[in-house]
């Protein structure tokens, strides 16, 4: 039943940055038009004459009094493309001759596979609407959830699919949402990679047909990340219209970007339909992940700044800053506190961890000004290398004869907190756990079990496996004073069977595994509110807005080469904020590329994100230790600006660029930090003048070098207008291979 005309004004505290306009949601009962306004964005859809929910507008914010007429279905294109196919539906069922990507496809027990969803009713919720659709004949109900953020205008969309009939229905394909853009010329941006080579930004023209970005691997994957951005026409880093979106799901996912037969573009994303099947028994519901979508007028840079702010304020767990660390990081308006600077010994010791060795590294780390000491793989079970031990989460007695307590106490006495590596969802066949419960792994009975890195994946969808994993982690955190878990996940799925369920229902594993992962993380955080967690999956294999609701940081890549990291970090920031981007300084020459770089270059590369040290500091010279100590101290002073500020990618390191540079400006515009990198000077070219962005033109800013020098004659203090229009010039001597400089500007 239609509700009567209503308007809700949600008044929010004026945000520090962004738009002062309030968020509005509005339903025009006469025209049957829904409108959501937030930040600089309006999103409009309505019920058309046939009863379908049709998108009407997504873009820059419209005038408050502007009105839309009732949605009109698109016309038929000859007899080959029906109006149902051409109409940009908010959530199209597969039926009635739909040839585009459906949002929902189901099979009924009697063989019917036709589904046509029409508007049924809606409810206003605080920052959006819940709109209920129903099949034209059968009791399949879909509730579409819409919520718009008052500051960024980012929409969160998802769907709840409900079987109110008496017979089971199989959901074969279920999207979280579909987004539509009118016919036009667009460039698609998406992120792909591989182990040690994540976060490659791809840019290509959208053409007729579909570009599928996906993971069939059971988890998010290194190979593609569930984020996209579509630029209109000539849009670039800082100019032009950009529509972007990101899926909050850490299981198999799919985003389809499709230019249809009439050149319009649709983006449909949710559970990956490959090998998917979710049986909804009478009365059951299926909740999809959330597909977030946003719009910016000022290029890819504007898009990522909106997304970063949204992630910092609405996705990441919020924790009170701890005394001491708060002071180190500086006051911040945002509650996800800047990450402690960590030391991790993985690259220094690999599996060869011992009480004495870790204590010796902890002494060295504390002397550098490190906040958190993290012990990586190798401390548990019979773990000497990657052939054994996963699953046996007891402390290895040979390496730690008195348990973890002596090491943890020593780390605390040195003024650091303690973190530990775990890989909870995995098992080595050579482990007590596997010997006891061989059926706990994902497998098809009687079929070979494919090992990768000598390990198998536990079927976390099974309740007893979920309880085991929650149980040992809870015990570990209860018995030891642990501030941080590095939660690893070092392979993808194979043979995803779940033979405890009837054959027709086994594919539920794709949903329940990830749900149980989230449930365990949520429960651990509830029981141990002080514990922070990193999502690692052999580097950046599990980074998405689903897991980021439960973890404080991520490991973007096992590749710690400081030069490769510039492009890895550049790509990462299109979708995620530097706050969560852990970046370690490791040894030179680097193990992967055999490249030799200076410590200062390595430090500055890592200081673009959340800094850590992962080198064998036992071998550092006093000079190296002094350099690291000085730069860690300098980093602590400006960290909140770097990791939570407004990021401007001034010069991209992509495409073999000779140079790269970034600038981050604190929301208050009181401070900015600039990084400049030279790959390899060619033909004597000097570093380009950096015209800074985002400063207050009328304010005076003092420049100081963190590392390197500005050009002779650069003013010590100048207006924001000077730094933005005249720009910052580097010293004449800033040339060579793998050189780096960093500066801060502070408002006077
Ligand atoms: C993965 C992680 C590394 C390290 C190893 C330990 O590869 O990404 O950082 O923890 O596992 O086995």
XYZ file of C-alpha atoms and ligand atoms in Angstrom:
760
model
C 0.000 0.000 0.000
C 1.308 3.452 -0.861
C 2.131 5.726 1.990
C 0.916 9.301 1.961
C 3.169 12.172 0.912
C 5.888 12.767 3.416
C 9.211 14.452 3.838
C 11.806 13.627 6.427
C 14.560 16.052 7.212
C 17.354 14.508 9.149
C 19.409 17.197 10.781
C 22.950 16.264 11.501
C 25.788 18.052 13.151
C 27.536 20.069 10.453
C 30.424 17.928 9.238
C 34.001 19.149 9.436
C 34.334 18.889 5.685
C 31.929 18.405 2.846
C 28.489 19.821 2.488
C 26.433 21.740 4.971
C 23.127 20.684 3.382
C 21.110 18.222 5.430
C 20.282 14.747 4.268
C 16.756 14.485 2.917
C 14.648 11.537 1.934
C 11.408 12.225 0.229
C 8.598 10.242 -1.364
C 6.232 11.967 -3.760
C 3.103 9.838 -3.544
C 1.465 11.505 -6.542
C 4.301 10.746 -8.947
C 5.450 7.658 -6.990
C 8.974 9.037 -6.945
C 11.561 8.353 -4.230
C 14.355 10.864 -3.775
C 17.439 10.661 -1.574
C 19.730 13.659 -1.109
C 23.009 13.542 0.806
C 26.147 15.631 0.490
C 26.429 16.786 -3.116
C 24.370 13.888 -4.468
C 20.756 13.162 -5.416
C 19.508 9.652 -6.161
C 16.014 9.307 -7.598
C 13.878 6.331 -8.592
C 10.205 5.684 -9.001
C 7.419 3.226 -9.696
C 6.546 3.170 -13.382
C 3.128 2.548 -14.902
C 3.765 -1.206 -15.060
C 4.748 -1.282 -11.398
C 8.510 -1.761 -11.839
C 11.004 0.224 -9.805
C 12.978 2.342 -12.260
C 16.013 4.524 -11.717
C 15.443 8.160 -12.728
C 18.586 10.034 -11.739
C 21.974 9.637 -9.999
C 24.300 12.609 -9.953
C 24.932 16.092 -8.550
C 22.485 17.378 -5.973
C 19.296 18.894 -7.391
C 17.305 21.854 -6.130
C 15.156 21.084 -3.117
C 11.952 21.951 -4.974
C 12.812 20.144 -8.216
C 10.254 17.504 -9.098
C 10.226 14.422 -11.291
C 7.165 13.140 -13.144
C 6.235 9.488 -12.738
C 8.789 7.111 -14.226
C 7.955 6.059 -17.771
C 9.150 2.649 -18.944
C 11.687 2.822 -21.798
C 10.212 1.983 -25.172
C 10.624 -1.297 -27.003
C 13.456 -1.332 -29.580
C 11.719 -3.062 -32.466
C 10.535 -6.494 -31.435
C 13.929 -7.677 -30.206
C 14.510 -5.628 -27.096
C 11.445 -5.378 -24.937
C 10.665 -2.422 -22.766
C 11.337 -4.681 -19.753
C 14.926 -5.177 -20.954
C 15.510 -1.515 -21.860
C 14.134 0.017 -18.666
C 16.847 0.698 -16.064
C 15.255 -1.261 -13.250
C 16.497 -0.880 -9.712
C 16.344 -4.634 -9.158
C 15.214 -6.707 -12.124
C 13.983 -10.263 -11.750
C 14.953 -12.662 -14.525
C 11.711 -13.112 -16.392
C 9.526 -11.446 -19.008
C 12.302 -11.750 -21.598
C 15.083 -9.919 -19.733
C 18.345 -10.138 -21.691
C 20.531 -7.976 -19.471
C 22.169 -9.014 -16.234
C 19.374 -9.804 -13.765
C 19.562 -8.782 -10.131
C 17.670 -11.892 -9.068
C 17.137 -15.284 -10.681
C 15.184 -18.071 -8.987
C 13.890 -21.589 -9.715
C 10.622 -22.767 -8.239
C 9.961 -26.395 -7.327
C 7.438 -26.781 -10.178
C 9.944 -25.770 -12.853
C 8.805 -22.156 -13.194
C 11.787 -19.821 -13.486
C 9.977 -16.597 -14.376
C 10.237 -13.736 -11.870
C 8.838 -10.239 -12.415
C 9.156 -7.893 -9.460
C 6.683 -5.058 -8.905
C 6.471 -2.394 -6.250
C 4.445 -3.475 -3.236
C 5.032 -0.998 -0.394
C 7.726 1.002 1.328
C 8.809 2.269 4.692
C 10.831 5.331 5.548
C 13.914 4.656 7.584
C 16.145 7.251 9.219
C 18.434 7.874 6.260
C 16.590 6.236 3.406
C 13.894 3.791 2.433
C 13.061 0.137 2.535
C 11.121 -0.626 -0.625
C 9.296 -3.934 -0.934
C 8.897 -5.619 -4.321
C 6.900 -8.770 -4.997
C 6.667 -11.159 -7.884
C 3.534 -10.523 -9.964
C 2.079 -13.924 -9.021
C 4.099 -15.759 -6.400
C 4.952 -14.915 -2.794
C 8.586 -13.996 -3.395
C 9.240 -10.669 -1.679
C 12.348 -8.546 -2.046
C 13.029 -5.655 0.299
C 15.479 -3.162 -1.158
C 17.357 -1.210 1.505
C 18.580 2.286 0.672
C 20.557 4.526 3.008
C 22.355 7.715 1.992
C 25.193 9.315 3.954
C 24.486 12.947 4.807
C 28.072 14.039 4.278
C 29.431 12.088 1.311
C 26.200 11.226 -0.487
C 27.379 7.613 -0.605
C 24.494 5.173 -0.795
C 24.437 1.798 0.903
C 22.151 -0.613 -0.947
C 21.274 -4.230 -0.263
C 18.359 -6.629 -0.643
C 16.510 -9.150 1.513
C 14.910 -11.942 -0.499
C 12.091 -13.769 1.244
C 10.114 -16.855 0.378
C 6.645 -16.461 1.881
C 5.334 -19.453 -0.042
C 5.005 -23.002 1.256
C 7.526 -24.628 -1.085
C 11.297 -24.236 -1.293
C 12.719 -21.913 -3.938
C 16.333 -21.908 -5.146
C 18.013 -18.542 -5.543
C 20.466 -18.975 -8.425
C 21.680 -15.400 -8.652
C 21.292 -12.519 -6.201
C 22.755 -9.060 -6.553
C 22.962 -6.508 -3.778
C 21.983 -3.728 -6.169
C 22.092 -2.543 -9.750
C 23.223 0.958 -10.662
C 22.331 2.665 -13.941
C 23.957 5.423 -15.982
C 22.489 6.949 -19.117
C 23.934 6.271 -22.590
C 27.307 7.998 -22.915
C 31.067 7.575 -23.130
C 32.609 6.227 -19.959
C 35.982 4.981 -18.793
C 35.893 2.030 -16.428
C 38.465 1.837 -13.623
C 39.014 -1.412 -11.722
C 41.730 -3.038 -9.642
C 43.406 -6.349 -10.439
C 46.568 -8.190 -9.415
C 48.192 -11.353 -8.185
C 50.183 -12.399 -5.138
C 52.960 -9.801 -4.611
C 51.444 -7.700 -7.388
C 48.103 -6.424 -6.134
C 46.288 -3.138 -6.800
C 46.910 -2.511 -10.486
C 44.573 0.227 -11.667
C 43.081 -0.679 -15.062
C 41.449 2.034 -17.135
C 39.524 1.174 -20.277
C 36.704 2.528 -22.385
C 33.325 0.982 -21.718
C 32.154 -0.772 -24.869
C 29.100 -2.769 -25.867
C 28.832 -5.983 -23.901
C 29.821 -6.872 -20.373
C 33.065 -6.555 -18.416
C 32.951 -8.968 -15.512
C 35.098 -8.322 -12.444
C 34.877 -11.208 -10.013
C 36.243 -13.721 -7.584
C 35.219 -17.396 -7.788
C 37.735 -18.244 -5.078
C 35.585 -18.270 -1.951
C 37.206 -15.062 -0.734
C 37.786 -11.552 -2.043
C 40.975 -12.455 -3.936
C 44.171 -10.728 -5.070
C 43.170 -11.065 -8.704
C 40.393 -8.488 -8.632
C 38.964 -6.248 -5.951
C 35.225 -5.483 -5.660
C 35.513 -1.802 -6.546
C 34.786 0.139 -9.739
C 34.704 3.747 -10.894
C 33.159 5.046 -14.104
C 34.425 8.366 -15.401
C 32.323 10.374 -17.815
C 33.900 11.691 -21.019
C 37.108 13.592 -20.309
C 37.087 13.187 -16.525
C 40.526 12.768 -14.921
C 42.163 12.641 -11.496
C 40.783 15.975 -10.287
C 38.056 16.903 -12.799
C 34.830 15.573 -14.138
C 32.023 13.276 -13.111
C 32.770 9.914 -11.534
C 30.365 7.219 -10.323
C 31.924 4.592 -8.134
C 30.972 1.610 -6.053
C 32.326 -1.103 -3.827
C 30.872 -4.353 -2.520
C 31.083 -5.294 1.137
C 31.592 -9.037 0.784
C 34.595 -11.246 1.536
C 33.295 -14.345 -0.264
C 32.993 -15.029 -4.002
C 31.589 -11.903 -5.621
C 30.832 -10.492 -9.051
C 30.417 -7.024 -10.493
C 29.150 -6.834 -14.079
C 29.566 -3.560 -15.947
C 27.355 -3.775 -18.980
C 26.758 -1.396 -21.842
C 23.420 -2.461 -23.197
C 21.903 -2.479 -26.656
C 20.904 1.183 -26.332
C 24.351 2.228 -24.986
C 23.140 2.715 -21.426
C 25.384 1.356 -18.681
C 24.385 -0.815 -15.749
C 26.526 -2.098 -12.943
C 25.151 -5.130 -11.118
C 26.983 -6.677 -8.194
C 26.571 -9.162 -5.378
C 27.122 -12.860 -4.706
C 28.971 -14.488 -7.574
C 26.333 -16.562 -9.410
C 29.008 -19.043 -10.527
C 28.353 -22.348 -8.704
C 25.803 -20.485 -6.579
C 22.550 -21.860 -5.248
C 20.765 -20.928 -2.050
C 17.640 -22.861 -1.153
C 15.041 -20.731 0.593
C 12.634 -22.947 2.467
C 9.156 -21.693 3.331
C 9.515 -18.511 5.369
C 13.294 -18.188 4.914
C 15.200 -15.062 3.909
C 18.501 -14.358 2.192
C 20.322 -11.108 2.936
C 22.685 -9.899 0.243
C 25.913 -8.033 0.950
C 25.873 -4.224 0.756
C 26.831 -2.495 -2.484
C 28.002 1.051 -1.734
C 27.798 3.646 -4.508
C 28.874 7.253 -4.775
C 29.192 10.183 -7.117
C 31.847 12.908 -7.329
C 32.143 15.955 -9.525
C 35.886 16.289 -9.102
C 37.422 13.255 -10.694
C 38.848 10.043 -9.306
C 40.608 12.032 -6.574
C 37.291 13.485 -5.424
C 35.727 10.015 -5.540
C 38.424 8.419 -3.393
C 38.362 11.274 -0.881
C 34.600 10.752 -0.407
C 35.079 7.012 -0.100
C 37.960 7.338 2.379
C 35.919 9.609 4.614
C 32.929 7.282 4.454
C 35.109 4.276 5.298
C 36.751 6.088 8.207
C 33.468 7.326 9.624
C 31.008 4.552 8.816
C 32.791 1.282 8.079
C 35.886 0.832 10.247
C 35.563 -0.247 13.870
C 35.743 2.767 16.112
C 37.914 2.656 19.157
C 38.806 5.201 21.747
C 42.366 6.378 21.375
C 44.528 5.054 24.169
C 46.453 7.394 26.412
C 50.012 7.883 25.201
C 49.227 6.770 21.663
C 46.686 9.581 21.402
C 49.395 12.050 22.216
C 51.774 10.443 19.769
C 49.294 10.533 16.938
C 47.955 13.972 17.720
C 44.339 14.876 18.318
C 41.958 13.683 15.633
C 38.270 14.151 15.090
C 37.962 10.583 13.897
C 37.730 7.650 16.236
C 39.503 4.949 14.220
C 42.805 5.796 15.821
C 45.943 6.027 13.727
C 47.653 2.642 13.733
C 50.503 1.987 16.147
C 53.855 1.824 14.356
C 54.631 -1.889 14.375
C 57.641 -4.125 14.145
C 57.113 -7.550 12.523
C 59.896 -10.098 12.223
C 58.501 -12.212 9.356
C 61.022 -11.116 6.742
C 63.845 -11.194 9.305
C 63.267 -14.648 10.819
C 60.496 -16.339 8.838
C 59.415 -19.479 10.790
C 62.506 -19.419 12.959
C 60.967 -17.609 15.931
C 62.362 -18.234 19.432
C 61.931 -16.570 22.796
C 65.493 -15.230 22.833
C 65.469 -14.138 19.182
C 62.172 -12.296 19.493
C 63.274 -10.620 22.736
C 66.469 -9.406 21.075
C 64.462 -7.931 18.180
C 62.027 -6.362 20.646
C 64.908 -4.523 22.376
C 66.036 -3.105 19.045
C 62.493 -2.222 18.015
C 61.771 -0.350 21.241
C 64.909 1.722 20.764
C 63.553 2.900 17.396
C 60.311 4.219 18.897
C 58.092 1.314 17.775
C 54.637 1.094 19.429
C 53.718 -2.532 18.788
C 55.771 -5.717 18.456
C 54.179 -8.454 16.349
C 55.325 -12.065 16.261
C 54.466 -13.671 12.929
C 54.131 -17.294 11.784
C 56.007 -20.169 13.477
C 55.141 -19.933 17.211
C 52.566 -22.756 17.440
C 52.111 -26.513 17.001
C 54.871 -28.320 15.127
C 55.408 -25.342 12.851
C 58.973 -25.413 11.517
C 58.029 -24.495 7.981
C 54.814 -24.381 5.999
C 54.343 -28.173 5.965
C 52.888 -28.621 9.443
C 51.123 -27.111 12.393
C 48.214 -25.059 11.041
C 45.205 -25.972 13.143
C 47.210 -26.719 16.314
C 47.008 -23.417 18.142
C 49.063 -24.271 21.205
C 52.428 -22.640 21.884
C 55.417 -24.607 20.562
C 57.249 -25.789 23.696
C 60.672 -26.018 22.086
C 60.617 -22.426 20.888
C 58.737 -20.990 23.884
C 59.341 -23.332 26.845
C 57.529 -21.019 29.291
C 54.687 -20.069 26.961
C 54.266 -16.607 25.479
C 54.217 -14.780 28.818
C 57.938 -14.045 29.184
C 58.087 -12.528 25.696
C 54.882 -10.549 26.163
C 56.085 -9.247 29.540
C 59.384 -8.196 28.002
C 57.608 -6.410 25.146
C 55.419 -4.580 27.653
C 58.408 -3.658 29.815
C 59.946 -2.116 26.715
C 56.875 0.108 26.330
C 55.241 -1.672 23.379
C 52.100 -3.747 23.091
C 52.105 -7.255 21.666
C 50.562 -8.730 18.537
C 50.409 -12.274 17.199
C 49.937 -13.972 13.805
C 47.179 -16.541 13.313
C 45.655 -18.288 10.309
C 42.421 -19.579 11.841
C 40.579 -20.967 8.813
C 43.370 -23.273 7.649
C 44.814 -26.668 8.490
C 47.891 -28.613 7.425
C 47.198 -32.321 6.826
C 50.229 -32.768 9.090
C 48.474 -31.526 12.243
C 46.665 -33.006 15.209
C 43.526 -31.191 14.157
C 43.415 -32.808 10.724
C 44.257 -36.226 12.112
C 41.329 -35.865 14.508
C 38.832 -34.185 12.156
C 39.747 -34.934 8.538
C 36.144 -34.229 7.544
C 36.320 -30.613 8.753
C 37.925 -29.364 5.536
C 36.144 -28.236 2.380
C 36.062 -31.380 0.242
C 33.957 -33.697 -1.858
C 33.980 -37.195 -0.298
C 36.055 -39.662 -2.287
C 37.726 -36.925 -4.349
C 41.339 -35.730 -4.018
C 41.882 -32.755 -1.702
C 43.992 -30.160 -3.508
C 46.638 -28.697 -1.229
C 48.079 -25.235 -1.729
C 51.030 -24.176 0.414
C 50.562 -27.670 1.907
C 47.284 -26.639 3.494
C 43.531 -27.161 3.250
C 40.639 -24.837 4.062
C 38.487 -25.622 7.093
C 34.788 -25.514 6.323
C 33.959 -22.544 8.488
C 30.324 -22.844 7.429
C 30.014 -25.868 9.731
C 28.851 -24.891 13.227
C 31.399 -27.133 14.992
C 34.274 -25.580 12.988
C 33.024 -22.095 13.763
C 32.905 -22.996 17.471
C 36.407 -24.496 17.360
C 37.888 -21.394 15.728
C 36.067 -18.988 18.040
C 37.035 -21.158 21.017
C 40.773 -21.280 20.430
C 41.009 -17.587 19.571
C 38.995 -16.623 22.641
C 41.265 -18.804 24.799
C 44.407 -17.334 23.256
C 43.186 -13.787 23.911
C 41.934 -14.608 27.402
C 45.133 -16.310 28.538
C 47.591 -13.845 26.990
C 47.823 -10.076 27.011
C 47.509 -9.683 23.243
C 46.616 -6.303 21.734
C 46.545 -7.327 18.093
C 45.967 -10.289 15.788
C 47.340 -10.498 12.283
C 44.637 -12.759 10.798
C 46.034 -14.493 7.730
C 44.380 -16.619 5.014
C 46.894 -18.123 2.652
C 45.037 -19.957 -0.074
C 41.822 -20.004 -2.097
C 39.168 -22.692 -2.082
C 39.067 -25.951 -3.938
C 36.487 -28.767 -3.812
C 33.930 -26.623 -1.911
C 31.750 -29.494 -0.733
C 29.695 -29.540 2.469
C 28.499 -33.110 2.651
C 26.615 -32.717 5.934
C 23.870 -30.977 3.951
C 21.561 -32.474 1.315
C 23.119 -32.239 -2.164
C 20.776 -29.450 -3.281
C 21.799 -27.256 -0.339
C 25.569 -27.666 -0.232
C 26.220 -24.465 -2.172
C 25.087 -22.536 0.890
C 28.753 -22.769 1.816
C 29.431 -19.643 -0.272
C 27.229 -17.600 2.042
C 27.577 -19.303 5.421
C 31.394 -19.481 5.417
C 31.733 -15.726 5.098
C 28.879 -15.063 7.511
C 30.567 -17.246 10.123
C 33.874 -15.452 9.556
C 32.124 -12.148 10.283
C 30.312 -13.664 13.268
C 33.576 -14.892 14.804
C 35.258 -11.526 14.293
C 32.268 -9.709 15.798
C 32.132 -12.025 18.805
C 35.867 -11.762 19.458
C 35.685 -7.979 19.325
C 32.781 -8.058 21.747
C 34.569 -10.336 24.204
C 37.939 -8.565 23.796
C 37.157 -4.939 22.947
C 40.785 -3.856 23.256
C 42.044 -6.281 20.619
C 42.739 -4.903 17.142
C 42.837 -7.085 14.035
C 44.552 -6.991 10.648
C 43.116 -8.753 7.608
C 45.931 -10.390 5.655
C 45.576 -12.957 2.907
C 49.066 -13.627 1.590
C 49.114 -9.830 1.249
C 46.026 -8.089 -0.129
C 43.781 -11.065 -0.871
C 41.000 -10.128 1.546
C 40.356 -6.405 1.484
C 36.774 -5.203 1.060
C 34.116 -3.243 2.923
C 32.707 -6.454 4.421
C 35.825 -7.394 6.368
C 36.666 -3.750 7.101
C 33.653 -3.601 9.406
C 35.525 -5.979 11.706
C 39.223 -5.242 11.239
C 41.310 -2.168 11.887
C 43.864 -2.526 9.111
C 44.908 -4.696 6.175
C 48.133 -5.980 4.678
C 48.018 -4.745 1.068
C 50.762 -6.979 -0.320
C 53.605 -9.328 0.595
C 55.600 -7.257 -1.867
C 57.499 -4.785 0.330
C 59.838 -3.518 -2.385
C 59.623 0.247 -1.778
C 59.462 1.107 -5.480
C 56.805 -1.494 -6.326
C 54.963 -0.300 -3.260
C 54.485 3.144 -4.781
C 52.200 1.745 -7.502
C 50.661 -0.816 -5.142
C 49.837 1.950 -2.652
C 48.645 4.294 -5.399
C 46.210 1.638 -6.679
C 45.086 0.730 -3.159
C 44.085 4.316 -2.351
C 41.528 4.477 -5.158
C 39.359 2.247 -3.010
C 40.710 2.322 0.575
C 42.227 4.913 2.921
C 45.924 5.097 3.936
C 44.684 4.546 7.518
C 44.236 0.813 6.858
C 47.204 0.434 4.484
C 50.031 -1.185 6.438
C 53.430 -0.540 4.923
C 56.651 -2.076 6.223
C 60.207 -0.980 5.697
C 62.219 -4.113 4.898
C 65.765 -5.018 3.927
C 67.743 -3.956 0.880
C 68.501 -5.495 -1.602
C 64.874 -6.568 -1.643
C 64.127 -10.331 -1.727
C 61.694 -10.053 -4.620
C 63.252 -7.681 -7.148
C 66.834 -7.667 -5.795
C 66.657 -3.875 -5.922
C 68.940 -1.814 -3.688
C 67.482 1.341 -2.163
C 68.443 3.703 0.634
C 66.790 3.422 4.033
C 65.456 6.946 3.680
C 63.702 6.024 0.390
C 62.253 2.886 1.990
C 61.063 4.811 5.034
C 59.333 7.505 2.970
C 57.642 4.953 0.724
C 56.167 3.250 3.808
C 55.326 6.525 5.537
C 52.641 7.115 2.865
C 50.525 4.596 4.744
C 50.467 3.117 8.243
C 54.136 2.623 8.970
C 55.795 -0.556 10.153
C 59.296 -1.977 10.214
C 59.854 -5.487 8.916
C 63.612 -5.512 8.366
C 66.177 -7.553 10.240
C 66.974 -4.678 12.604
C 69.519 -6.837 14.422
C 71.812 -6.138 11.454
C 71.214 -2.400 11.206
C 74.163 -0.055 11.677
C 73.879 2.706 14.306
C 73.420 5.161 11.423
C 70.520 3.190 10.000
C 68.908 2.893 13.433
C 69.299 6.655 13.920
C 67.681 7.408 10.540
C 64.751 5.116 11.285
C 64.327 6.555 14.791
C 64.330 10.131 13.492
C 61.811 9.361 10.744
C 59.521 7.318 13.025
C 59.419 10.303 15.395
C 58.681 12.670 12.491
C 56.001 10.281 11.244
C 54.274 10.114 14.637
C 53.870 13.891 14.539
C 52.062 13.974 11.197
C 50.567 10.483 11.036
C 46.938 11.522 11.565
C 47.196 13.877 8.585
C 48.753 11.237 6.341
C 46.402 8.399 7.146
C 43.119 10.220 7.713
C 43.519 13.393 5.669
C 42.259 14.317 2.212
C 44.529 12.537 -0.266
C 45.635 14.210 -3.501
C 47.563 11.965 -5.899
C 49.561 14.810 -7.426
C 51.710 12.714 -9.781
C 50.908 9.068 -10.365
C 53.720 6.500 -10.261
C 51.802 4.383 -12.775
C 52.778 3.713 -16.376
C 56.509 3.900 -15.783
C 56.388 7.465 -14.494
C 59.740 9.082 -13.754
C 58.248 10.802 -10.693
C 55.421 10.482 -8.254
C 53.982 12.667 -5.497
C 51.110 12.714 -3.034
C 49.735 15.301 -0.648
C 47.379 14.766 2.271
C 45.561 17.638 3.920
C 44.018 17.362 7.342
C 40.244 17.960 7.425
C 40.808 21.180 9.420
C 43.273 22.335 6.704
C 45.742 23.023 9.508
C 48.389 20.663 8.197
C 49.481 19.046 4.953
C 52.135 16.429 4.219
C 53.804 16.060 0.825
C 55.800 13.075 -0.468
C 57.912 13.230 -3.633
C 59.674 10.260 -5.257
C 62.046 10.005 -8.181
C 62.177 6.675 -9.933
C 65.102 7.477 -12.216
C 66.094 10.907 -13.448
C 66.379 10.994 -17.219
C 68.010 13.581 -19.505
C 68.646 15.882 -16.589
C 64.976 16.603 -15.991
C 64.316 18.240 -12.656
C 61.385 17.339 -10.427
C 58.175 19.128 -11.531
C 56.933 21.983 -9.351
C 54.198 20.602 -7.110
C 51.102 22.779 -7.137
C 49.514 21.815 -3.867
C 45.795 21.344 -3.388
C 43.139 21.577 -0.735
C 44.797 24.251 1.462
C 43.049 27.350 2.806
C 44.181 30.018 0.293
C 44.008 32.796 2.881
C 45.884 30.961 5.647
C 49.660 31.172 6.162
C 51.529 27.870 6.150
C 55.061 27.228 7.363
C 57.037 24.709 5.314
C 59.423 22.281 6.961
C 61.315 19.373 5.492
C 60.843 15.897 6.947
C 63.467 14.586 4.523
C 65.181 16.378 1.622
C 65.254 20.056 0.731
C 63.060 22.574 -1.064
C 64.601 24.811 -3.755
C 66.873 27.632 -2.606
C 64.775 30.726 -1.981
C 61.575 28.820 -1.106
C 59.750 30.912 1.505
C 59.621 29.478 5.014
C 56.089 30.805 5.358
C 53.626 31.573 2.567
C 49.902 31.613 1.968
C 47.872 28.605 0.947
C 47.346 30.524 -2.310
C 51.136 30.621 -2.845
C 51.599 26.886 -2.285
C 48.643 26.064 -4.516
C 49.326 28.546 -7.334
C 53.072 29.064 -7.302
C 53.751 25.608 -5.939
C 56.523 23.844 -4.075
C 59.847 23.433 -5.879
C 62.396 20.786 -5.016
C 66.062 21.419 -4.479
C 68.220 21.438 -7.627
C 70.093 18.404 -6.276
C 66.955 16.259 -6.062
C 67.907 13.919 -8.909
C 69.093 10.366 -9.347
C 67.606 6.907 -8.884
C 65.159 5.974 -6.114
C 65.229 9.323 -4.360
C 62.602 10.579 -1.936
C 61.681 13.767 -0.111
C 58.893 14.696 2.315
C 57.615 17.995 3.680
C 55.027 19.238 6.099
C 53.083 22.479 6.024
C 51.618 23.798 9.239
C 49.095 26.613 9.489
C 50.566 29.536 11.409
C 51.574 -14.689 4.470
C 51.604 -13.253 4.936
C 53.012 -12.892 5.363
C 53.443 -13.829 6.462
C 53.338 -15.272 6.010
C 53.586 -16.217 7.156
O 52.296 -14.858 3.294
O 51.133 -12.387 3.951
O 53.074 -11.557 5.799
O 52.655 -13.613 7.609
O 52.046 -15.557 5.480
O 53.499 -17.535 6.785
